[in-house]
Amino acid sequence: MNEKNQTMNQETEEMINENDNLSEDNVSTQAETNAENKEENIAAEINPAEQIEELQKEIGQLKSKLEEADNRYLRLQADFDNFRRRTRLDQEANEKYRAQNIVTDLLSVLDNFERALQIEADNEQTKSLLQGMDMVYRGLLEALKKEGVEPIDAVGKEFDPHQHHAVMQGEDENFGPNTVIAEFQKGYILKDRVIRPSMVKVNQ
């Protein structure tokens, strides 16, 4: 009886060992299969042609973004240059024509002096007064001249719509056509800017 039990135990152990060996073989085979499948999947995923195409797409996108950034920079640079140029021109104009406001206000004073100096003096007191006014008038003109103010030439000059304001037309054989034959109010320029055109009469 004991011998029979021992024999059965040995057979049972052999069957267990055989099952263990089969399990180990199955695990090993399955692992090898999984590894092969994984390698195949990796090989399929790393397709050189597709990878190159993908890289080319990324390079193209980066080039587009770089070009767009360059264009934005160039536009900003151009805007800044224009702003700086306008600022410089404004500063130069302000410096060049800084006296325009006060000169414009003084034109009516000059007109009054000119009208007063046309009065004929009938006594010494009036002559003395006119001489004093003439000195003040000439001093004022000299001060304005230092600031770049000059009277506009009118009589005998060809009519210039930028410098002359025609209020009348006439006929005078001593002047050519479209020529200024009379000045009613003197005009002035500040450097190269007309601050008031001459009021004139033009020959037909």
Coordinates of N, CA and C in Angstrom, one line a residue:
M1 N 0.8 -1.2 0.0 CA 0.0 0.0 0.0 C 0.9 1.2 0.0
N2 N 1.9 1.3 0.8 CA 2.8 2.4 0.8 C 3.5 2.5 -0.5
E3 N 3.9 1.5 -1.1 CA 4.6 1.5 -2.4 C 3.7 2.1 -3.4
K4 N 2.4 1.7 -3.3 CA 1.4 2.3 -4.3 C 1.3 3.7 -4.2
N5 N 1.3 4.2 -2.9 CA 1.1 5.6 -2.6 C 2.3 6.4 -3.1
Q6 N 3.5 5.8 -2.9 CA 4.7 6.5 -3.3 C 4.7 6.6 -4.8
T7 N 4.3 5.6 -5.5 CA 4.3 5.6 -7.0 C 3.4 6.7 -7.5
M8 N 2.2 6.8 -6.8 CA 1.2 7.8 -7.2 C 1.8 9.2 -7.0
N9 N 2.5 9.4 -5.9 CA 3.0 10.7 -5.6 C 4.1 11.1 -6.6
Q10 N 4.9 10.1 -7.0 CA 5.9 10.4 -8.0 C 5.3 10.8 -9.3
E11 N 4.2 10.1 -9.7 CA 3.6 10.4 -11.0 C 3.0 11.8 -10.9
T12 N 2.4 12.1 -9.8 CA 1.8 13.4 -9.6 C 2.8 14.5 -9.7
E13 N 4.0 14.3 -9.1 CA 5.1 15.3 -9.1 C 5.6 15.5 -10.6
E14 N 5.7 14.4 -11.3 CA 6.2 14.4 -12.7 C 5.2 15.2 -13.5
M15 N 3.9 15.0 -13.3 CA 2.9 15.7 -14.1 C 2.9 17.2 -13.8
I16 N 3.1 17.6 -12.5 CA 3.2 19.0 -12.1 C 4.4 19.6 -12.7
N17 N 5.6 18.9 -12.7 CA 6.8 19.4 -13.3 C 6.7 19.6 -14.8
E18 N 6.0 18.6 -15.4 CA 5.7 18.7 -16.9 C 4.9 19.9 -17.2
N19 N 3.8 20.2 -16.4 CA 2.9 21.3 -16.6 C 3.7 22.6 -16.4
D20 N 4.6 22.6 -15.4 CA 5.4 23.8 -15.2 C 6.3 24.1 -16.4
N21 N 6.9 23.0 -16.9 CA 7.8 23.2 -18.1 C 7.0 23.7 -19.3
L22 N 5.8 23.2 -19.4 CA 4.9 23.6 -20.5 C 4.5 25.1 -20.4
S23 N 4.2 25.5 -19.1 CA 3.9 26.9 -18.9 C 5.0 27.8 -19.2
E24 N 6.2 27.4 -18.7 CA 7.4 28.2 -19.0 C 7.6 28.3 -20.5
D25 N 7.5 27.2 -21.2 CA 7.6 27.3 -22.7 C 6.6 28.2 -23.3
N26 N 5.4 28.1 -22.8 CA 4.3 28.9 -23.4 C 4.6 30.4 -23.1
V27 N 5.0 30.7 -21.9 CA 5.4 32.1 -21.6 C 6.5 32.6 -22.4
S28 N 7.5 31.8 -22.6 CA 8.7 32.2 -23.4 C 8.2 32.4 -24.8
T29 N 7.4 31.5 -25.4 CA 7.0 31.7 -26.8 C 6.1 32.9 -26.9
Q30 N 5.2 33.2 -25.9 CA 4.4 34.3 -26.0 C 5.2 35.6 -25.9
A31 N 6.2 35.6 -25.1 CA 7.1 36.8 -25.0 C 7.8 37.0 -26.3
E32 N 8.3 35.9 -26.9 CA 9.0 36.1 -28.2 C 8.1 36.7 -29.2
T33 N 6.8 36.2 -29.2 CA 5.8 36.6 -30.2 C 5.5 38.1 -30.0
N34 N 5.4 38.5 -28.7 CA 5.1 39.9 -28.4 C 6.2 40.8 -28.8
A35 N 7.4 40.3 -28.6 CA 8.6 41.1 -29.0 C 8.7 41.3 -30.5
E36 N 8.4 40.2 -31.2 CA 8.4 40.3 -32.7 C 7.3 41.3 -33.1
N37 N 6.1 41.2 -32.5 CA 5.0 42.1 -32.9 C 5.4 43.5 -32.6
K38 N 6.0 43.7 -31.5 CA 6.4 45.1 -31.1 C 7.5 45.7 -32.1
E39 N 8.4 44.8 -32.4 CA 9.4 45.3 -33.4 C 8.8 45.6 -34.7
E40 N 7.8 44.8 -35.1 CA 7.1 45.1 -36.4 C 6.3 46.4 -36.3
N41 N 5.7 46.6 -35.2 CA 4.9 47.8 -35.0 C 5.8 49.0 -35.0
I42 N 7.0 48.9 -34.3 CA 7.9 50.0 -34.3 C 8.5 50.3 -35.7
A43 N 8.8 49.2 -36.4 CA 9.2 49.4 -37.8 C 8.2 50.0 -38.6
A44 N 6.9 49.7 -38.4 CA 5.8 50.3 -39.2 C 5.6 51.7 -38.8
E45 N 5.8 52.0 -37.5 CA 5.6 53.4 -37.1 C 6.8 54.3 -37.6
I46 N 8.0 53.8 -37.6 CA 9.1 54.6 -38.1 C 9.3 54.3 -39.5
N47 N 8.4 54.9 -40.3 CA 8.5 54.8 -41.8 C 9.3 56.0 -42.3
P48 N 10.5 55.8 -42.8 CA 11.3 56.9 -43.2 C 10.7 57.9 -44.1
A49 N 9.9 57.5 -45.1 CA 9.3 58.4 -46.0 C 8.2 59.3 -45.3
E50 N 7.4 58.6 -44.5 CA 6.4 59.4 -43.7 C 7.1 60.4 -42.8
Q51 N 8.2 59.9 -42.1 CA 8.9 60.8 -41.2 C 9.5 62.0 -41.9
I52 N 10.0 61.8 -43.1 CA 10.6 62.9 -43.8 C 9.5 63.9 -44.2
E53 N 8.4 63.3 -44.7 CA 7.2 64.2 -45.1 C 6.7 65.0 -43.9
E54 N 6.7 64.4 -42.7 CA 6.2 65.1 -41.6 C 7.2 66.2 -41.2
L55 N 8.5 65.9 -41.3 CA 9.5 66.9 -41.0 C 9.4 68.1 -41.9
Q56 N 9.2 67.8 -43.2 CA 9.1 68.8 -44.2 C 7.9 69.7 -44.0
K57 N 6.8 69.1 -43.5 CA 5.6 69.9 -43.1 C 6.0 70.9 -42.0
E58 N 6.6 70.3 -41.0 CA 7.0 71.2 -39.8 C 7.9 72.3 -40.2
I59 N 8.9 72.0 -41.1 CA 9.8 73.0 -41.6 C 9.1 74.1 -42.4
G60 N 8.1 73.7 -43.2 CA 7.3 74.6 -44.0 C 6.5 75.5 -43.0
Q61 N 5.9 75.0 -42.0 CA 5.2 75.8 -41.0 C 6.1 76.8 -40.3
L62 N 7.3 76.3 -39.9 CA 8.2 77.2 -39.2 C 8.6 78.3 -40.2
K63 N 8.9 78.0 -41.4 CA 9.3 79.0 -42.4 C 8.1 80.1 -42.6
S64 N 6.9 79.6 -42.6 CA 5.8 80.5 -42.7 C 5.7 81.5 -41.5
K65 N 5.8 80.9 -40.3 CA 5.8 81.7 -39.1 C 6.9 82.7 -39.1
L66 N 8.1 82.3 -39.5 CA 9.3 83.2 -39.6 C 9.1 84.3 -40.6
E67 N 8.5 84.0 -41.7 CA 8.2 85.0 -42.7 C 7.2 86.0 -42.2
E68 N 6.2 85.5 -41.6 CA 5.1 86.4 -41.0 C 5.7 87.3 -40.0
A69 N 6.6 86.7 -39.1 CA 7.2 87.6 -38.1 C 8.1 88.6 -38.7
D70 N 8.9 88.3 -39.8 CA 9.7 89.2 -40.5 C 8.9 90.3 -41.1
N71 N 7.8 90.0 -41.7 CA 6.9 91.0 -42.3 C 6.4 92.0 -41.2
R72 N 6.0 91.4 -40.1 CA 5.5 92.3 -39.0 C 6.6 93.2 -38.5
Y73 N 7.8 92.7 -38.4 CA 8.9 93.5 -38.0 C 9.2 94.6 -39.0
L74 N 9.1 94.3 -40.3 CA 9.4 95.3 -41.3 C 8.3 96.4 -41.3
R75 N 7.1 96.0 -41.1 CA 6.0 97.0 -41.0 C 6.1 97.9 -39.8
L76 N 6.5 97.3 -38.7 CA 6.7 98.1 -37.5 C 7.9 99.0 -37.7
Q77 N 8.9 98.6 -38.3 CA 10.1 99.4 -38.6 C 9.8 100.6 -39.5
A78 N 8.9 100.3 -40.5 CA 8.5 101.3 -41.5 C 7.6 102.3 -40.7
D79 N 6.7 101.9 -39.9 CA 5.9 102.8 -39.2 C 6.7 103.7 -38.2
F80 N 7.7 103.1 -37.6 CA 8.5 103.8 -36.7 C 9.3 104.9 -37.4
D81 N 9.9 104.5 -38.6 CA 10.7 105.4 -39.4 C 9.8 106.6 -39.9
N82 N 8.5 106.3 -40.3 CA 7.6 107.3 -40.7 C 7.3 108.3 -39.6
F83 N 7.1 107.7 -38.4 CA 6.8 108.5 -37.2 C 7.9 109.4 -36.8
R84 N 9.1 108.8 -36.9 CA 10.3 109.6 -36.6 C 10.5 110.7 -37.6
R85 N 10.3 110.4 -38.9 CA 10.4 111.5 -39.9 C 9.4 112.6 -39.8
R86 N 8.1 112.2 -39.5 CA 7.1 113.2 -39.3 C 7.4 114.1 -38.1
T87 N 7.9 113.4 -37.0 CA 8.3 114.2 -35.8 C 9.4 115.2 -36.1
R88 N 10.4 114.7 -36.9 CA 11.5 115.6 -37.2 C 11.0 116.8 -38.1
L89 N 10.1 116.5 -39.1 CA 9.6 117.5 -39.9 C 8.8 118.5 -39.1
D90 N 8.0 118.0 -38.2 CA 7.2 118.9 -37.4 C 8.1 119.8 -36.5
Q91 N 9.1 119.2 -36.0 CA 10.0 120.0 -35.1 C 10.7 121.1 -36.0
E92 N 11.2 120.7 -37.2 CA 11.8 121.7 -38.1 C 10.9 122.8 -38.5
A93 N 9.6 122.4 -38.8 CA 8.6 123.4 -39.2 C 8.3 124.3 -38.0
N94 N 8.2 123.8 -36.8 CA 7.9 124.6 -35.7 C 9.1 125.6 -35.4
E95 N 10.3 125.1 -35.6 CA 11.4 126.0 -35.5 C 11.5 127.1 -36.6
K96 N 11.2 126.6 -37.8 CA 11.3 127.5 -39.0 C 10.3 128.6 -38.9
Y97 N 9.1 128.2 -38.5 CA 7.9 129.2 -38.6 C 7.5 129.6 -37.2
R98 N 8.4 129.6 -36.2 CA 8.0 129.9 -34.9 C 7.4 131.3 -34.7
A99 N 7.8 132.2 -35.6 CA 7.3 133.6 -35.5 C 6.0 133.8 -36.2
Q100 N 5.4 132.8 -36.9 CA 4.2 133.0 -37.7 C 3.1 133.6 -36.9
N101 N 2.8 133.1 -35.8 CA 1.6 133.6 -35.0 C 1.8 135.1 -34.7
I102 N 2.9 135.5 -34.2 CA 3.1 136.9 -33.8 C 3.2 137.8 -35.0
V103 N 3.8 137.3 -36.1 CA 3.8 138.1 -37.4 C 2.4 138.3 -37.9
T104 N 1.6 137.3 -37.9 CA 0.2 137.4 -38.3 C -0.5 138.4 -37.5
D105 N -0.3 138.5 -36.2 CA -1.0 139.5 -35.4 C -0.4 140.9 -35.7
L106 N 0.8 141.0 -36.1 CA 1.4 142.3 -36.4 C 1.1 142.9 -37.7
L107 N 0.5 142.1 -38.6 CA 0.2 142.6 -40.0 C -0.8 143.7 -39.9
S108 N -1.8 143.6 -39.1 CA -2.7 144.8 -39.0 C -2.0 146.0 -38.5
V109 N -1.0 145.9 -37.6 CA -0.3 147.0 -37.1 C 0.5 147.6 -38.3
L110 N 1.1 146.8 -39.1 CA 1.9 147.3 -40.3 C 0.9 148.1 -41.2
D111 N -0.2 147.5 -41.4 CA -1.2 148.1 -42.3 C -1.6 149.5 -41.8
N112 N -1.8 149.6 -40.5 CA -2.1 150.9 -39.9 C -1.0 151.9 -40.0
F113 N 0.2 151.5 -39.9 CA 1.4 152.3 -40.1 C 1.4 152.8 -41.5
E114 N 1.3 151.9 -42.4 CA 1.3 152.3 -43.9 C 0.2 153.3 -44.2
R115 N -1.0 153.1 -43.7 CA -2.0 154.1 -44.0 C -1.7 155.5 -43.4
A116 N -1.2 155.4 -42.2 CA -0.9 156.7 -41.5 C 0.2 157.4 -42.2
L117 N 1.2 156.7 -42.7 CA 2.3 157.4 -43.4 C 1.9 157.9 -44.7
Q118 N 0.8 157.6 -45.2 CA 0.3 158.2 -46.5 C -0.3 159.5 -46.3
I119 N -0.5 159.9 -45.1 CA -1.1 161.2 -44.8 C -0.2 162.3 -45.2
E120 N -0.6 163.4 -45.8 CA 0.2 164.5 -46.2 C 0.3 165.5 -45.0
A121 N 1.5 165.8 -44.6 CA 1.7 166.7 -43.5 C 1.6 168.1 -43.9
D122 N 0.8 168.9 -43.2 CA 0.5 170.3 -43.5 C 1.2 171.2 -42.5
N123 N 1.9 170.7 -41.5 CA 2.6 171.5 -40.5 C 3.8 170.7 -40.0
E124 N 4.6 171.4 -39.3 CA 5.8 170.8 -38.7 C 5.5 169.8 -37.7
Q125 N 4.5 170.0 -36.9 CA 4.2 169.1 -35.9 C 3.8 167.7 -36.5
T126 N 3.0 167.8 -37.5 CA 2.5 166.5 -38.2 C 3.7 165.9 -38.9
K127 N 4.6 166.6 -39.5 CA 5.8 166.1 -40.1 C 6.7 165.4 -39.1
S128 N 6.8 166.0 -37.9 CA 7.7 165.4 -36.9 C 7.0 164.1 -36.4
L129 N 5.7 164.1 -36.3 CA 5.0 162.9 -35.8 C 5.1 161.8 -36.9
L130 N 5.0 162.1 -38.1 CA 5.1 161.1 -39.2 C 6.5 160.6 -39.3
Q131 N 7.5 161.4 -39.0 CA 8.9 161.0 -39.1 C 9.1 159.9 -37.9
G132 N 8.6 160.2 -36.8 CA 8.7 159.3 -35.7 C 8.0 157.9 -36.0
M133 N 6.8 158.0 -36.6 CA 6.1 156.8 -36.9 C 6.9 156.0 -38.0
D134 N 7.5 156.8 -38.9 CA 8.2 156.1 -40.0 C 9.4 155.3 -39.4
M135 N 10.1 155.9 -38.4 CA 11.2 155.3 -37.7 C 10.7 154.0 -37.0
V136 N 9.6 154.1 -36.3 CA 9.1 152.9 -35.7 C 8.7 151.8 -36.7
Y137 N 8.1 152.2 -37.8 CA 7.6 151.3 -38.8 C 8.8 150.6 -39.4
R138 N 9.9 151.3 -39.8 CA 11.1 150.7 -40.4 C 11.8 149.8 -39.4
G139 N 11.8 150.2 -38.1 CA 12.4 149.3 -37.1 C 11.6 148.0 -36.9
L140 N 10.3 148.1 -37.0 CA 9.4 146.9 -37.0 C 9.7 146.0 -38.2
L141 N 9.8 146.6 -39.4 CA 10.1 145.8 -40.6 C 11.4 145.1 -40.5
E142 N 12.4 145.8 -39.9 CA 13.7 145.3 -39.8 C 13.8 144.1 -38.8
A143 N 13.0 144.2 -37.7 CA 12.9 143.1 -36.8 C 12.2 141.9 -37.4
L144 N 11.2 142.1 -38.2 CA 10.5 141.0 -38.8 C 11.4 140.4 -39.9
K145 N 12.2 141.2 -40.5 CA 13.1 140.7 -41.6 C 14.1 139.7 -41.0
K146 N 14.6 140.0 -39.8 CA 15.5 139.1 -39.1 C 14.9 137.7 -38.8
E147 N 13.5 137.7 -38.7 CA 12.8 136.5 -38.5 C 12.4 135.8 -39.8
G148 N 12.8 136.4 -40.9 CA 12.6 135.8 -42.2 C 11.3 136.3 -42.9
V149 N 10.8 137.4 -42.4 CA 9.6 138.0 -43.0 C 9.9 139.0 -44.1
E150 N 9.3 138.8 -45.3 CA 9.6 139.7 -46.4 C 8.3 140.1 -47.1
P151 N 8.2 141.4 -47.5 CA 7.0 141.8 -48.3 C 7.0 141.1 -49.7
I152 N 5.8 140.8 -50.2 CA 5.7 140.2 -51.5 C 5.7 141.3 -52.6
D153 N 6.5 141.1 -53.6 CA 6.5 142.0 -54.8 C 5.3 141.7 -55.5
A154 N 4.6 142.8 -55.9 CA 3.3 142.7 -56.6 C 3.2 143.5 -57.9
V155 N 3.3 144.8 -57.8 CA 3.1 145.6 -59.0 C 4.2 145.4 -60.0
G156 N 3.7 145.1 -61.2 CA 4.6 144.8 -62.3 C 5.0 143.4 -62.5
K157 N 4.6 142.5 -61.5 CA 4.9 141.1 -61.5 C 3.7 140.3 -62.2
E158 N 4.0 139.2 -62.8 CA 3.0 138.4 -63.3 C 2.1 137.8 -62.2
F159 N 0.8 137.8 -62.4 CA -0.1 137.3 -61.3 C 0.2 135.9 -60.9
D160 N 0.4 135.7 -59.7 CA 0.7 134.4 -59.1 C -0.4 134.1 -58.1
P161 N -1.3 133.1 -58.3 CA -2.4 132.8 -57.4 C -1.9 132.4 -56.0
H162 N -0.7 132.0 -55.9 CA -0.2 131.5 -54.6 C 0.3 132.8 -53.8
Q163 N 0.6 133.9 -54.4 CA 1.1 135.0 -53.7 C 0.2 136.3 -53.8
H164 N -0.7 136.2 -54.8 CA -1.6 137.4 -55.1 C -3.0 137.0 -55.0
H165 N -3.8 137.9 -54.4 CA -5.3 137.7 -54.3 C -5.9 138.8 -55.2
A166 N -6.4 138.4 -56.4 CA -7.0 139.4 -57.3 C -8.4 139.7 -56.9
V167 N -8.6 141.1 -56.7 CA -9.9 141.5 -56.3 C -10.6 142.4 -57.4
M168 N -9.7 142.8 -58.4 CA -10.2 143.6 -59.5 C -9.4 143.3 -60.7
Q169 N -10.0 143.6 -61.9 CA -9.3 143.5 -63.2 C -9.4 144.9 -63.9
G170 N -8.4 145.2 -64.6 CA -8.4 146.5 -65.4 C -7.6 146.3 -66.7
E171 N -7.6 147.5 -67.3 CA -6.9 147.5 -68.6 C -5.8 148.6 -68.6
D172 N -4.6 148.3 -68.8 CA -3.5 149.3 -68.8 C -2.5 148.9 -69.8
E173 N -2.4 149.7 -70.8 CA -1.5 149.4 -71.9 C 0.0 149.4 -71.6
N174 N 0.3 150.0 -70.4 CA 1.6 150.0 -69.9 C 2.1 148.7 -69.3
F175 N 1.2 147.8 -69.1 CA 1.5 146.5 -68.5 C 1.0 145.4 -69.5
G176 N 1.6 144.2 -69.4 CA 1.2 143.1 -70.2 C 0.0 142.4 -69.6
P177 N -0.5 141.5 -70.3 CA -1.7 140.8 -69.8 C -1.3 139.9 -68.6
N178 N -2.3 139.7 -67.7 CA -2.1 138.9 -66.5 C -1.0 139.4 -65.6
T179 N -0.9 140.8 -65.6 CA 0.2 141.4 -64.8 C -0.5 142.3 -63.7
V180 N 0.1 142.3 -62.5 CA -0.4 143.1 -61.4 C -0.2 144.6 -61.7
I181 N -1.2 145.4 -61.7 CA -1.1 146.8 -62.0 C -1.3 147.7 -60.8
A182 N -1.9 147.1 -59.7 CA -2.1 147.9 -58.5 C -2.1 147.0 -57.3
E183 N -1.7 147.5 -56.2 CA -1.7 146.7 -54.9 C -2.5 147.5 -53.9
F184 N -3.6 146.8 -53.3 CA -4.4 147.4 -52.3 C -4.0 147.1 -50.9
Q185 N -3.4 146.0 -50.7 CA -2.9 145.6 -49.4 C -1.7 144.7 -49.6
K186 N -0.6 145.0 -48.9 CA 0.7 144.4 -49.0 C 0.6 142.9 -48.5
G187 N 1.2 142.0 -49.2 CA 1.3 140.7 -48.7 C 2.7 140.3 -48.2
Y188 N 2.8 139.3 -47.4 CA 4.0 138.9 -46.7 C 4.3 137.4 -46.8
I189 N 5.6 137.1 -46.8 CA 6.0 135.7 -46.7 C 6.9 135.5 -45.5
L190 N 6.8 134.4 -44.9 CA 7.7 134.0 -43.8 C 8.6 132.9 -44.4
K191 N 9.9 133.2 -44.7 CA 10.8 132.3 -45.3 C 10.2 131.8 -46.6
D192 N 9.7 130.6 -46.7 CA 9.1 130.1 -48.0 C 7.6 129.9 -47.9
R193 N 7.0 130.4 -46.9 CA 5.5 130.2 -46.6 C 4.8 131.6 -46.7
V194 N 3.8 131.6 -47.5 CA 2.9 132.8 -47.7 C 2.0 132.9 -46.4
I195 N 2.2 134.0 -45.7 CA 1.3 134.1 -44.5 C 0.2 135.1 -44.8
R196 N 0.3 135.9 -45.9 CA -0.8 136.7 -46.4 C -0.6 137.1 -47.8
P197 N -1.4 136.7 -48.7 CA -1.2 137.1 -50.1 C -1.5 138.6 -50.3
S198 N -0.9 139.2 -51.3 CA -1.2 140.6 -51.7 C -2.5 140.7 -52.3
M199 N -3.3 141.8 -51.9 CA -4.5 142.1 -52.5 C -4.3 143.0 -53.7
V200 N -4.6 142.5 -54.9 CA -4.1 143.2 -56.1 C -5.2 143.4 -57.2
K201 N -4.9 144.3 -58.2 CA -5.6 144.5 -59.4 C -4.8 144.0 -60.5
V202 N -5.5 143.2 -61.4 CA -4.7 142.5 -62.5 C -5.1 143.0 -63.8
N203 N -4.1 143.2 -64.7 CA -4.4 143.6 -66.0 C -5.0 142.5 -66.9
Q204 N -6.0 142.8 -67.7 CA -6.6 141.8 -68.5 C -5.7 141.4 -69.7

